[in-house]
Coordinates of C-alpha atoms in Angstrom, one line a residue:
Chain R
M359 CA 0.0 0.0 -0.1
T360 CA 1.6 3.2 -1.0
G361 CA 1.1 6.9 -0.6
R362 CA -2.2 8.4 0.6
T363 CA -4.5 5.5 -0.1
L364 CA -6.0 5.6 3.4
R365 CA -5.9 9.2 4.2
R366 CA -7.1 10.9 1.0
R367 CA -10.3 9.1 0.8
R368 CA -13.3 10.6 -1.0
S369 CA -16.2 9.3 -2.9
P370 CA -15.9 9.5 -6.7
G371 CA -18.7 12.1 -6.6
T372 CA -16.5 14.6 -4.7
G373 CA -14.1 14.9 -7.5
Y374 CA -16.8 15.6 -10.1
G375 CA -18.6 18.0 -7.9
L376 CA -15.5 20.0 -7.3
L377 CA -14.6 20.0 -11.0
A378 CA -18.1 21.1 -11.8
A379 CA -17.9 23.9 -9.2
G380 CA -14.6 25.1 -10.4
G381 CA -15.8 25.1 -14.1
G382 CA -19.0 26.8 -12.9
L383 CA -17.0 29.5 -11.3
L384 CA -14.9 30.2 -14.4
L385 CA -18.0 30.4 -16.5
L386 CA -19.7 32.7 -14.1
M387 CA -16.7 34.9 -14.1
L388 CA -17.0 35.2 -17.9
V389 CA -20.7 36.0 -17.6
S390 CA -19.9 38.6 -14.8
L391 CA -17.7 40.4 -17.4
G392 CA -20.5 40.6 -19.9
V393 CA -23.5 41.4 -17.6
G394 CA -24.4 44.8 -16.4
A395 CA -26.3 48.0 -17.3
R396 CA -24.6 47.5 -20.7
G397 CA -24.4 43.9 -21.9
L398 CA -21.3 42.9 -23.8
P399 CA -20.8 40.0 -26.2
V400 CA -18.1 37.4 -25.6
A401 CA -16.1 38.6 -28.5
V402 CA -15.7 42.1 -27.0
I403 CA -14.7 40.6 -23.6
L404 CA -12.0 38.5 -25.1
D405 CA -10.8 41.4 -27.3
A406 CA -10.5 43.5 -24.1
F407 CA -7.8 41.1 -22.8
L408 CA -6.3 39.9 -26.1
A409 CA -6.4 43.0 -28.2
F410 CA -6.8 45.8 -25.7
D411 CA -7.6 49.3 -27.2
P412 CA -7.8 52.1 -24.6
G413 CA -9.8 53.9 -27.2
I414 CA -12.7 51.6 -26.9
S415 CA -14.9 52.4 -23.9
D416 CA -16.3 48.8 -23.8
H417 CA -12.7 47.5 -23.4
L418 CA -12.2 49.9 -20.5
L419 CA -15.4 48.9 -18.9
V420 CA -14.4 45.3 -18.9
R421 CA -10.8 45.9 -17.6
E422 CA -11.3 48.7 -15.2
L423 CA -14.6 47.9 -13.7
R424 CA -16.1 44.5 -14.4
F425 CA -12.9 42.5 -14.0
P426 CA -11.9 44.0 -10.8
R427 CA -15.4 43.7 -9.5
T428 CA -15.6 40.1 -10.4
L429 CA -12.4 39.4 -8.7
V430 CA -13.6 41.3 -5.6
A431 CA -16.7 39.2 -5.6
V432 CA -14.7 36.0 -5.8
L433 CA -12.4 37.1 -3.0
V434 CA -15.1 38.3 -0.7
G435 CA -17.2 35.1 -1.2
G436 CA -14.2 32.8 -0.7
A437 CA -13.1 34.7 2.4
L438 CA -16.5 34.7 4.0
G439 CA -16.9 31.0 3.3
V440 CA -13.6 30.1 4.9
A441 CA -14.2 32.3 7.8
G442 CA -17.5 30.6 8.3
V443 CA -15.8 27.1 8.3
I444 CA -13.3 28.3 10.9
M445 CA -16.0 29.9 13.1
Q446 CA -18.1 26.8 12.9
A447 CA -15.2 24.5 13.8
V448 CA -13.9 26.5 16.8
T449 CA -17.3 27.2 18.3
R450 CA -18.6 23.7 17.4
N451 CA -21.8 25.3 16.4
P452 CA -23.3 24.6 13.0
L453 CA -25.1 27.9 13.1
A454 CA -22.1 30.1 13.8
D455 CA -21.2 32.6 11.1
P456 CA -18.3 35.0 11.1
G457 CA -20.5 38.0 12.1
L458 CA -20.6 36.4 15.6
L459 CA -17.2 37.8 16.4
G460 CA -18.7 41.4 16.2
I461 CA -17.0 41.8 12.8
N462 CA -20.0 43.4 10.9
A463 CA -21.0 45.6 13.7
G464 CA -17.4 46.8 14.3
A465 CA -16.9 47.6 10.6
A466 CA -20.2 49.4 10.4
L467 CA -19.6 51.5 13.4
A468 CA -16.0 52.5 12.2
I469 CA -17.2 53.4 8.8
V470 CA -20.1 55.5 10.1
A471 CA -17.9 57.3 12.5
G472 CA -15.4 57.9 9.7
I473 CA -18.1 59.3 7.4
A474 CA -19.9 61.4 9.9
L475 CA -17.0 62.7 12.1
G476 CA -14.0 62.5 9.9
G477 CA -15.4 63.1 6.6
V478 CA -13.9 59.9 5.1
S479 CA -15.5 59.4 1.7
G480 CA -13.2 57.4 -0.5
M481 CA -13.5 53.7 -1.1
A482 CA -10.0 53.1 0.3
G483 CA -10.6 55.1 3.3
Q484 CA -13.9 53.2 4.1
F485 CA -12.0 49.9 3.5
T486 CA -9.3 50.8 6.0
L487 CA -11.8 51.9 8.6
G488 CA -13.9 48.9 8.1
C489 CA -10.9 46.6 8.7
V490 CA -9.8 48.5 11.8
G491 CA -13.4 48.4 13.3
A492 CA -13.8 44.8 12.5
G493 CA -10.5 43.9 14.2
L494 CA -11.1 46.1 17.3
A495 CA -14.6 44.6 17.7
S496 CA -13.4 41.0 17.6
V497 CA -10.6 41.9 20.1
G498 CA -13.3 43.2 22.3
V499 CA -15.5 40.1 21.9
Y500 CA -12.4 37.9 22.5
L501 CA -11.6 39.6 25.8
L502 CA -15.1 39.8 27.1
G503 CA -15.7 36.1 26.1
G504 CA -13.1 35.6 28.8
L505 CA -10.7 33.5 27.0
R506 CA -8.2 34.0 29.8
Q507 CA -10.3 31.8 32.0
G508 CA -10.2 29.0 29.5
I509 CA -12.3 28.2 26.4
N510 CA -16.0 28.4 26.4
P511 CA -17.5 28.8 22.9
V512 CA -20.9 29.6 24.3
R513 CA -19.4 32.5 26.3
V514 CA -17.7 33.9 23.2
V515 CA -20.8 33.6 21.1
L516 CA -22.8 35.5 23.8
A517 CA -20.2 38.2 24.1
G518 CA -20.3 38.5 20.3
A519 CA -24.0 39.0 20.3
A520 CA -23.9 41.7 23.1
V521 CA -21.0 43.5 21.5
T522 CA -22.9 43.5 18.1
V523 CA -26.0 45.0 19.7
M524 CA -24.0 47.6 21.5
L525 CA -21.9 48.7 18.6
M526 CA -25.0 48.8 16.2
A527 CA -26.8 51.0 18.7
L528 CA -23.8 53.4 18.6
A529 CA -23.8 53.4 14.9
Q530 CA -27.5 54.2 14.7
I531 CA -27.0 57.1 17.1
L532 CA -24.4 58.5 14.7
I533 CA -26.6 57.8 11.8
I534 CA -29.8 59.4 13.1
N535 CA -27.9 62.6 14.2
S536 CA -26.1 63.1 11.0
Q537 CA -26.8 64.9 7.8
D538 CA -28.5 63.0 4.9
P539 CA -25.4 62.5 2.8
V540 CA -23.8 60.5 5.6
F541 CA -26.8 58.1 5.8
D542 CA -26.8 57.9 2.2
Q543 CA -23.1 56.7 1.9
F544 CA -23.6 54.4 4.8
R545 CA -26.6 52.8 3.4
H546 CA -24.9 51.8 0.2
W547 CA -22.3 50.0 2.3
A548 CA -24.7 48.5 4.7
V549 CA -26.7 46.5 2.2
G550 CA -23.7 44.8 0.9
S551 CA -22.9 45.9 -2.5
L552 CA -20.0 45.3 -5.0
Q553 CA -21.2 48.3 -7.3
G554 CA -18.2 50.3 -7.9
R555 CA -16.0 48.2 -5.7
G556 CA -13.0 47.5 -7.8
R557 CA -9.4 48.5 -8.5
P558 CA -8.5 50.4 -5.5
L559 CA -9.6 47.6 -3.1
L560 CA -8.2 44.7 -5.1
L561 CA -4.6 44.6 -3.8
P562 CA -5.3 45.2 0.0
L563 CA -8.3 42.9 -0.2
W564 CA -6.1 40.2 -2.0
L565 CA -3.3 40.5 0.5
L566 CA -5.5 40.3 3.6
V567 CA -7.5 37.4 2.2
L568 CA -4.4 35.5 1.1
A569 CA -2.9 35.9 4.6
G570 CA -6.1 34.6 6.2
M571 CA -6.3 31.7 3.8
V572 CA -2.7 30.8 4.5
L573 CA -3.4 30.9 8.3
A574 CA -6.6 28.8 7.8
G575 CA -4.6 26.1 5.8
Y576 CA -2.1 26.0 8.6
L577 CA -5.0 25.6 11.2
A578 CA -6.6 22.8 9.1
R579 CA -5.5 19.9 11.1
A580 CA -6.0 21.7 14.4
L581 CA -9.6 22.4 13.4
D582 CA -10.0 18.7 12.7
L583 CA -9.1 18.0 16.2
M584 CA -11.4 20.8 17.7
A585 CA -14.3 18.8 16.3
L586 CA -13.4 15.9 18.5
G587 CA -14.1 17.8 21.7
G588 CA -12.1 19.3 24.4
D589 CA -10.6 16.2 26.1
L590 CA -9.6 14.2 23.1
G591 CA -8.2 17.2 21.2
R592 CA -6.1 18.1 24.1
A593 CA -5.0 14.5 24.8
L594 CA -3.7 14.6 21.2
G595 CA -1.6 17.6 21.8
L596 CA -3.9 20.4 20.6
R597 CA -3.6 23.7 22.4
P598 CA -7.2 25.0 22.2
R599 CA -6.4 28.5 23.5
L600 CA -3.8 29.0 20.8
V601 CA -6.0 27.6 18.1
W602 CA -8.8 30.0 19.3
L603 CA -6.5 32.9 19.1
L604 CA -5.1 32.0 15.6
A605 CA -8.6 31.2 14.4
A606 CA -9.9 34.6 15.5
V607 CA -7.0 36.3 13.7
A608 CA -7.8 34.3 10.5
I609 CA -11.5 35.2 10.8
V610 CA -10.7 38.9 11.2
L611 CA -8.4 39.0 8.3
L612 CA -10.9 37.2 6.1
A613 CA -14.4 38.3 7.1
G614 CA -13.1 41.8 8.2
A615 CA -11.6 42.4 4.9
A616 CA -14.5 41.1 3.0
T617 CA -17.0 43.1 5.1
A618 CA -15.0 46.3 4.8
A619 CA -14.8 45.8 1.0
A620 CA -18.4 44.9 0.2
G621 CA -20.4 45.6 3.4
P622 CA -22.1 43.1 5.6
I623 CA -23.0 40.0 3.4
S624 CA -24.8 37.5 5.7
F625 CA -25.4 34.0 4.9
V626 CA -22.5 33.0 2.7
G627 CA -20.4 32.3 5.8
L628 CA -23.2 30.2 7.2
A629 CA -24.4 28.2 4.2
A630 CA -21.4 27.6 2.1
P631 CA -19.7 25.4 4.7
H632 CA -22.8 23.3 5.0
L633 CA -22.9 22.9 1.2
A634 CA -19.2 22.0 1.0
R635 CA -19.6 19.5 3.8
G636 CA -21.9 17.5 1.6
L637 CA -19.4 17.5 -1.2
A638 CA -16.0 17.3 0.8
G639 CA -16.8 15.7 4.1
P640 CA -15.5 17.0 7.4
D641 CA -11.7 16.9 6.9
H642 CA -10.6 20.5 6.8
H643 CA -7.9 19.8 4.3
R644 CA -10.7 19.3 1.7
L645 CA -13.4 21.3 3.4
L646 CA -11.6 24.6 3.3
P647 CA -10.8 24.8 -0.4
C648 CA -14.2 23.3 -1.3
T649 CA -16.0 25.9 0.8
A650 CA -14.0 28.8 -0.7
L651 CA -15.0 27.6 -4.1
L652 CA -18.6 27.2 -3.3
A653 CA -18.8 30.5 -1.5
A654 CA -17.1 32.4 -4.4
L655 CA -19.6 30.7 -6.7
L656 CA -22.6 31.8 -4.6
T657 CA -21.5 35.3 -4.2
L658 CA -20.6 35.9 -7.7
F659 CA -23.8 34.3 -8.8
A660 CA -25.9 36.5 -6.5
D661 CA -24.0 39.6 -7.8
I662 CA -24.7 38.7 -11.3
L663 CA -28.4 38.1 -10.5
G664 CA -28.5 41.5 -8.7
R665 CA -27.5 43.2 -11.9
L666 CA -30.1 41.5 -13.9
V667 CA -33.3 41.6 -11.7
I668 CA -34.1 45.3 -12.1
H669 CA -32.0 45.9 -15.1
P670 CA -30.6 48.4 -15.8
G671 CA -30.6 49.2 -12.0
E672 CA -28.9 47.0 -9.5
V673 CA -29.8 45.1 -6.3
G674 CA -26.9 44.8 -3.8
V675 CA -25.2 41.4 -3.4
G676 CA -25.9 41.2 0.2
I677 CA -29.6 41.4 -0.4
M678 CA -29.5 38.9 -3.4
V679 CA -27.5 36.4 -1.4
A680 CA -30.1 36.6 1.4
L681 CA -33.0 36.4 -1.2
I682 CA -31.6 33.3 -3.1
G683 CA -29.9 31.7 -0.2
G684 CA -32.7 31.8 2.4
P685 CA -35.2 29.5 0.6
F686 CA -32.4 27.3 -0.6
F687 CA -31.0 26.9 3.0
I688 CA -34.5 26.1 4.3
A689 CA -34.9 23.5 1.6
M690 CA -31.6 21.9 2.5
A691 CA -32.4 22.0 6.3
R692 CA -35.8 20.3 5.6
R693 CA -34.4 17.7 3.4
R694 CA -31.7 16.5 5.8
R695 CA -31.1 17.6 9.3
L696 CA -28.2 20.1 9.5
L697 CA -25.1 18.2 10.0
H698 CA -23.9 18.4 13.6
L699 CA -20.2 19.3 14.2
Chain N
M1063 CA 0.2 1.8 55.3
T1064 CA 0.2 -1.5 53.5
M1065 CA -0.4 0.5 50.4
K1066 CA 2.9 2.4 50.7
R1067 CA 4.9 -0.8 51.2
E1068 CA 3.1 -2.3 48.3
D1069 CA 4.0 0.6 46.1
M1070 CA 7.7 0.4 46.9
F1071 CA 7.7 -3.3 46.5
L1072 CA 6.3 -2.9 43.0
E1073 CA 8.6 0.0 42.1
D1074 CA 11.5 -2.0 42.8
R1075 CA 10.9 -4.1 39.7
H1076 CA 8.9 -1.5 37.7
P1077 CA 9.9 2.1 38.0
A1078 CA 7.0 4.5 37.8
V1079 CA 6.6 6.0 34.4
L1080 CA 3.8 8.2 35.5
R1081 CA 3.4 9.6 39.0
G1082 CA 0.9 11.7 40.8
E1083 CA 2.2 13.4 43.9
S1084 CA -0.2 14.8 46.6
L1085 CA -2.7 15.7 44.0
S1086 CA -5.7 17.9 44.9
V1087 CA -8.5 18.4 42.5
S1088 CA -12.0 19.9 42.9
Y1089 CA -14.7 21.1 40.7
E1090 CA -16.3 24.3 42.0
S1091 CA -16.8 23.6 45.6
R1092 CA -16.8 19.8 45.3
R1093 CA -13.6 18.1 46.4
V1094 CA -12.7 15.3 44.1
F1095 CA -9.5 14.2 45.8
K1096 CA -6.9 15.7 48.1
G1097 CA -3.3 14.8 48.6
L1098 CA -3.6 11.7 46.4
D1099 CA -0.4 9.7 45.5
L1100 CA -0.3 7.2 42.7
S1101 CA 2.5 5.7 40.8
I1102 CA 1.9 3.9 37.5
P1103 CA 4.5 1.1 37.1
E1104 CA 6.1 1.1 33.6
G1105 CA 5.4 -1.8 31.4
Q1106 CA 2.4 -3.1 33.5
I1107 CA -1.4 -3.1 33.2
T1108 CA -2.9 -0.9 35.9
V1109 CA -6.6 -1.1 36.5
I1110 CA -8.5 1.4 38.6
V1111 CA -11.8 0.3 40.1
G1112 CA -14.2 2.0 42.3
P1113 CA -17.8 3.0 42.6
N1114 CA -19.3 5.8 40.4
A1115 CA -18.2 9.2 41.1
C1116 CA -15.2 8.2 43.2
G1117 CA -12.8 10.3 41.2
K1118 CA -11.5 7.6 38.7
S1119 CA -12.1 9.7 35.7
S1120 CA -10.8 12.9 37.2
L1121 CA -7.7 10.9 38.3
L1122 CA -7.1 9.8 34.7
R1123 CA -7.7 13.4 33.3
T1124 CA -5.3 14.8 35.9
L1125 CA -2.7 12.1 35.0
S1126 CA -3.1 13.1 31.3
R1127 CA -2.7 16.8 32.1
L1128 CA -6.3 17.7 31.0
L1129 CA -7.1 18.7 34.6
V1130 CA -4.6 21.0 36.4
P1131 CA -4.4 20.1 40.1
E1132 CA -4.7 22.9 42.6
Q1133 CA -1.9 21.2 44.5
G1134 CA 0.5 18.6 43.8
Q1135 CA 2.1 17.6 40.5
V1136 CA 2.2 14.9 37.8
L1137 CA 5.6 13.5 36.7
L1138 CA 5.9 11.9 33.4
R1139 CA 9.2 10.0 33.2
D1140 CA 10.3 11.9 36.3
R1141 CA 9.7 15.3 34.7
E1142 CA 6.8 17.6 35.6
I1143 CA 4.1 17.0 32.8
H1144 CA 3.4 20.7 32.3
R1145 CA 7.0 21.2 31.3
Y1146 CA 6.7 19.1 28.2
G1147 CA 5.3 20.6 25.0
S1148 CA 1.7 19.6 24.4
R1149 CA 2.6 17.5 21.3
E1150 CA 5.6 16.0 23.2
V1151 CA 3.2 14.7 25.9
A1152 CA 0.9 13.4 23.1
R1153 CA 3.6 11.2 21.7
I1154 CA 4.2 9.6 25.1
L1155 CA 0.9 9.5 26.6
G1156 CA -2.5 8.8 25.0
L1157 CA -6.1 8.9 26.5
L1158 CA -9.2 7.3 25.5
P1159 CA -12.0 9.5 27.1
Q1160 CA -15.2 7.9 28.4
S1161 CA -17.1 9.5 25.5
S1162 CA -16.1 11.3 22.5
S1163 CA -17.9 13.1 19.6
A1164 CA -17.0 13.0 16.0
P1165 CA -18.1 15.3 13.2
A1166 CA -21.0 14.0 11.1
G1167 CA -20.1 12.2 8.0
I1168 CA -16.5 11.3 8.8
C1169 CA -15.2 7.9 7.7
V1170 CA -13.4 5.5 9.9
A1171 CA -10.1 5.8 8.2
D1172 CA -10.1 9.5 8.4
L1173 CA -11.0 9.6 12.0
V1174 CA -8.3 7.0 12.9
A1175 CA -5.8 9.2 11.0
R1176 CA -6.6 12.1 13.3
G1177 CA -4.7 10.1 16.0
R1178 CA -1.5 10.9 14.1
F1179 CA -1.7 14.6 14.9
P1180 CA 1.1 14.7 17.5
H1181 CA 3.5 13.1 15.1
Q1182 CA 2.9 15.6 12.4
T1183 CA 4.5 19.1 11.8
L1184 CA 3.8 21.8 9.3
L1185 CA 6.6 20.3 7.0
R1186 CA 6.0 16.6 7.7
Q1187 CA 2.3 16.3 7.0
W1188 CA 1.6 12.7 6.2
T1189 CA 4.2 10.1 5.9
A1190 CA 4.5 6.4 5.3
A1191 CA 4.9 6.0 9.1
D1192 CA 1.6 7.7 9.5
E1193 CA 0.0 5.4 6.9
Q1194 CA 1.4 2.3 8.5
A1195 CA 0.3 3.3 12.0
V1196 CA -3.2 3.9 10.8
A1197 CA -3.4 0.6 9.0
Q1198 CA -2.0 -1.3 11.9
A1199 CA -4.3 0.3 14.3
M1200 CA -7.3 -0.6 12.2
Q1201 CA -6.0 -4.1 11.7
A1202 CA -5.4 -4.7 15.5
T1203 CA -8.9 -3.5 16.4
G1204 CA -10.6 -5.2 13.5
V1205 CA -12.1 -2.2 11.9
H1206 CA -10.0 -2.4 8.8
S1207 CA -12.8 -3.6 6.7
L1208 CA -14.9 -0.7 7.8
A1209 CA -12.4 1.9 6.7
D1210 CA -14.7 3.6 4.2
A1211 CA -17.9 3.5 6.4
T1212 CA -19.0 6.6 8.2
L1213 CA -19.2 6.6 11.9
E1214 CA -23.0 6.9 11.9
E1215 CA -23.3 3.6 10.1
L1216 CA -21.6 1.7 12.9
S1217 CA -22.8 0.0 16.0
G1218 CA -21.7 1.2 19.4
G1219 CA -19.3 -1.6 19.8
Q1220 CA -17.7 -0.9 16.4
R1221 CA -17.5 2.8 17.2
Q1222 CA -15.8 2.1 20.5
R1223 CA -13.2 0.0 18.6
V1224 CA -12.7 2.8 16.1
W1225 CA -12.0 5.2 19.0
L1226 CA -9.6 2.6 20.3
A1227 CA -7.9 2.3 16.9
M1228 CA -7.4 6.1 16.9
L1229 CA -5.6 5.8 20.3
L1230 CA -3.5 3.0 18.9
A1231 CA -2.6 5.1 15.8
Q1232 CA -1.2 7.7 18.2
E1233 CA 1.5 5.1 19.1
T1234 CA 2.1 6.2 22.6
P1235 CA 4.1 3.9 25.1
V1236 CA 1.6 4.9 27.7
M1237 CA -2.1 4.6 27.3
L1238 CA -4.8 5.7 29.6
L1239 CA -8.3 4.2 28.9
D1240 CA -11.5 5.4 30.7
E1241 CA -13.9 2.5 30.6
P1242 CA -12.8 1.0 27.2
T1243 CA -15.3 -1.8 27.5
T1244 CA -18.5 0.3 27.9
W1245 CA -20.9 -0.1 25.0
L1246 CA -19.4 -3.5 24.1
D1247 CA -21.0 -6.9 24.4
I1248 CA -19.1 -9.5 26.2
C1249 CA -17.4 -10.9 23.2
H1250 CA -16.0 -7.5 22.2
Q1251 CA -15.2 -6.7 25.9
L1252 CA -12.9 -9.7 26.0
E1253 CA -11.5 -8.8 22.5
V1254 CA -10.6 -5.3 23.7
L1255 CA -9.1 -6.6 26.9
E1256 CA -7.1 -9.2 25.1
L1257 CA -5.9 -6.6 22.7
C1258 CA -4.8 -4.4 25.6
R1259 CA -3.0 -7.4 27.1
R1260 CA -1.2 -8.1 23.8
L1261 CA -0.1 -4.4 23.5
N1262 CA 1.3 -4.7 26.9
R1263 CA 3.0 -8.2 26.6
E1264 CA 4.1 -8.0 23.1
Q1265 CA 5.0 -4.3 22.8
G1266 CA 5.8 -3.4 26.4
R1267 CA 3.2 -0.6 26.5
T1268 CA 2.1 0.7 29.8
L1269 CA -1.7 0.7 30.2
V1270 CA -4.0 2.3 32.8
M1271 CA -7.6 1.3 32.6
V1272 CA -10.7 2.2 34.5
L1273 CA -12.9 -0.8 34.5
H1274 CA -16.2 -1.6 36.2
D1275 CA -16.2 -5.5 36.1
L1276 CA -14.2 -6.6 39.1
N1277 CA -13.4 -10.0 37.6
Q1278 CA -12.2 -8.5 34.5
A1279 CA -10.1 -6.1 36.6
A1280 CA -8.7 -9.0 38.6
R1281 CA -7.9 -11.0 35.5
Y1282 CA -6.2 -8.4 33.5
A1283 CA -4.5 -6.1 36.1
D1284 CA -0.9 -6.4 37.1
Y1285 CA -1.5 -3.7 39.5
L1286 CA -5.0 -3.0 40.9
V1287 CA -6.0 0.3 42.4
A1288 CA -9.1 0.4 44.4
M1289 CA -10.7 4.0 44.9
K1290 CA -13.4 5.3 47.0
A1291 CA -14.6 8.8 47.7
G1292 CA -11.5 10.3 46.2
E1293 CA -9.1 8.1 48.1
I1294 CA -7.0 5.1 47.1
V1295 CA -8.0 2.4 49.5
A1296 CA -5.7 -0.2 48.3
A1297 CA -3.2 -0.8 45.6
G1298 CA -1.2 -3.8 44.5
A1299 CA -1.3 -7.1 42.6
P1300 CA -4.9 -8.3 42.6
E1301 CA -4.2 -11.6 44.3
R1302 CA -2.6 -9.7 47.2
I1303 CA -5.2 -7.0 47.7
L1304 CA -8.4 -8.3 46.6
T1305 CA -10.2 -9.5 49.8
A1306 CA -13.8 -9.6 50.8
E1307 CA -13.2 -6.8 53.3
L1308 CA -11.8 -4.5 50.5
V1309 CA -14.7 -5.3 48.3
E1310 CA -17.2 -4.5 51.0
R1311 CA -15.3 -1.3 52.0
V1312 CA -15.1 0.0 48.5
F1313 CA -18.3 -1.1 46.8
S1314 CA -20.5 -1.7 49.8
I1315 CA -21.4 -5.2 48.8
R1316 CA -20.8 -8.5 50.6
A1317 CA -18.8 -10.8 48.4
R1318 CA -16.9 -14.0 48.5
I1319 CA -13.5 -14.2 46.8
E1320 CA -12.8 -17.5 45.2
T1321 CA -10.0 -18.6 42.9
D1322 CA -10.9 -18.4 39.2
P1323 CA -10.6 -22.1 38.1
V1324 CA -9.5 -21.1 34.7
T1325 CA -6.8 -18.4 35.4
G1326 CA -6.0 -18.9 39.1
C1327 CA -6.9 -15.2 39.6
P1328 CA -9.1 -13.9 42.4
W1329 CA -12.8 -14.4 41.5
V1330 CA -15.3 -12.0 43.1
L1331 CA -18.7 -13.5 43.7
P1332 CA -21.1 -10.7 44.8
I1333 CA -23.7 -11.8 47.3
A1334 CA -25.7 -8.7 48.5
S1335 CA -25.4 -4.9 48.8
V1336 CA -24.8 -3.6 52.2
G1337 CA -26.9 -0.6 52.9
R1338 CA -26.9 2.6 50.9
M1339 CA -23.8 3.8 49.1
D1340 CA -22.4 6.7 50.9
D1341 CA -19.7 8.5 49.2
G1342 CA -18.8 10.6 52.2
R1343 CA -17.0 13.4 50.3
F1344 CA -19.4 16.1 51.2
L1345 CA -19.1 15.2 54.9
K1346 CA -15.5 15.6 55.0
E1347 CA -14.8 19.3 54.3

């Protein structure tokens, strides 16, 4: 018996499923380049890359707006999915999503404060504020969750809920007491939208997500052991507190960056891991990449659909994800009970 | 007093690989044990018996550094266990907890493979040695043919053997097992105990087991430890310490001790319970 015959087991369906998802994602990326207020044929899209002419506005549209936006959608989706897997593994709670660490609320408050008090208006400024806010909020949750006294996932989740409510209240105070333009800017961020999110965000987003993904990959085996419960994990040499800490860092990098870039997109981080589990099983080495793929697919699909439903207007990706995902998730939950962790 | 002498007697031949020194542990305000001393002889099978809630599991958890004692220390190979790295301990000492949970949909081979965690590093992810350890562990516990099955498809007994396989895959010279025979029918109980004995006799592994069946304990233990209400009442070779008085004192039952006609080990014949169990711990402090 050689190599990985025992370890890397998967049903034949897994391979095909992954292949189909990967192919689907590439196809959707192509579609995403063509779809929008102004529809473009495939030939123009290909020309924009192969025979670029800065004089043709359609070429500019593809390269400067649609292509970056598509990449942002893929990055944001993948990041949220992986953050969701990590969150569900460390809390051992199948309903956990990355927002539980207070990330959405922290980012929201920081962005509102930035717009209302500091006059921050650029995309890059908002992105930076969002990241910082998400990071600070999760540090707060982490400390309030009492990790110094040992690990109790329930306590962390409760602390996360409490911090979220408080921060959102603060954000609302700011919104209600500011001028209309502030509210207007915030509202676009708050529904989760990829409209106009492109070039300037791409590099910082890419770097943060890459760092988060690398950390997630490093944690894969530790997350496998977290699932076995406290005693067995520790008996096997796991250090739960360290894993929690690194997991929180990864979640902040991934979900924080995604949220700062696209606004709060719920649901992807919750549902994509469950879909992926059906395909890849519970081993994180397979689950993490599979989730990233499916989450990116779901997000991009929602974004494309959002550009079509009230064409030539747009519905934010956050809203579309909820609209498509909600019924779908209910159907899944009814068909087979949600996999316990 | 007899216990101390017994300890020393045994230690002459088998040095302690794992030693608890004046351990005190309590949950909230409930004292589990106080000032408890125990030495686990190397290369022997130690069996801990005692009534429910006497502190057996807490003792195993303390010895495997899952519980940090308020007082006292645990020495693994004469070095304080908390001074080892956590993976380092996990390469020497393995634990099978009383109950464990597995993620839904996991297949047997993948679960057993998770036992290799302490042997893997970032650079050395999955090697031929890992492969071999997992295959051998599944062979030894008879779950090899179930490698592709998911845990949900298995019976309680099969599941228990999968957990055991995971512990074997960890390849530790010292193994602590908390009630390894629960959930098993009598045939599989014997199979597990025989497997444990083989691991000990053929590979020289040190085993510490919590068992409920006194006769199985007497048959498989080299070193028997009887606990009650957080105290070690007696410890030593079964034929030396297993008396009717001890059984009555520890388990509150009247029993006769005969000689097992098959093995020559002590054979406990329970006759009747003597009054209500009183675990006494709350009265003490």
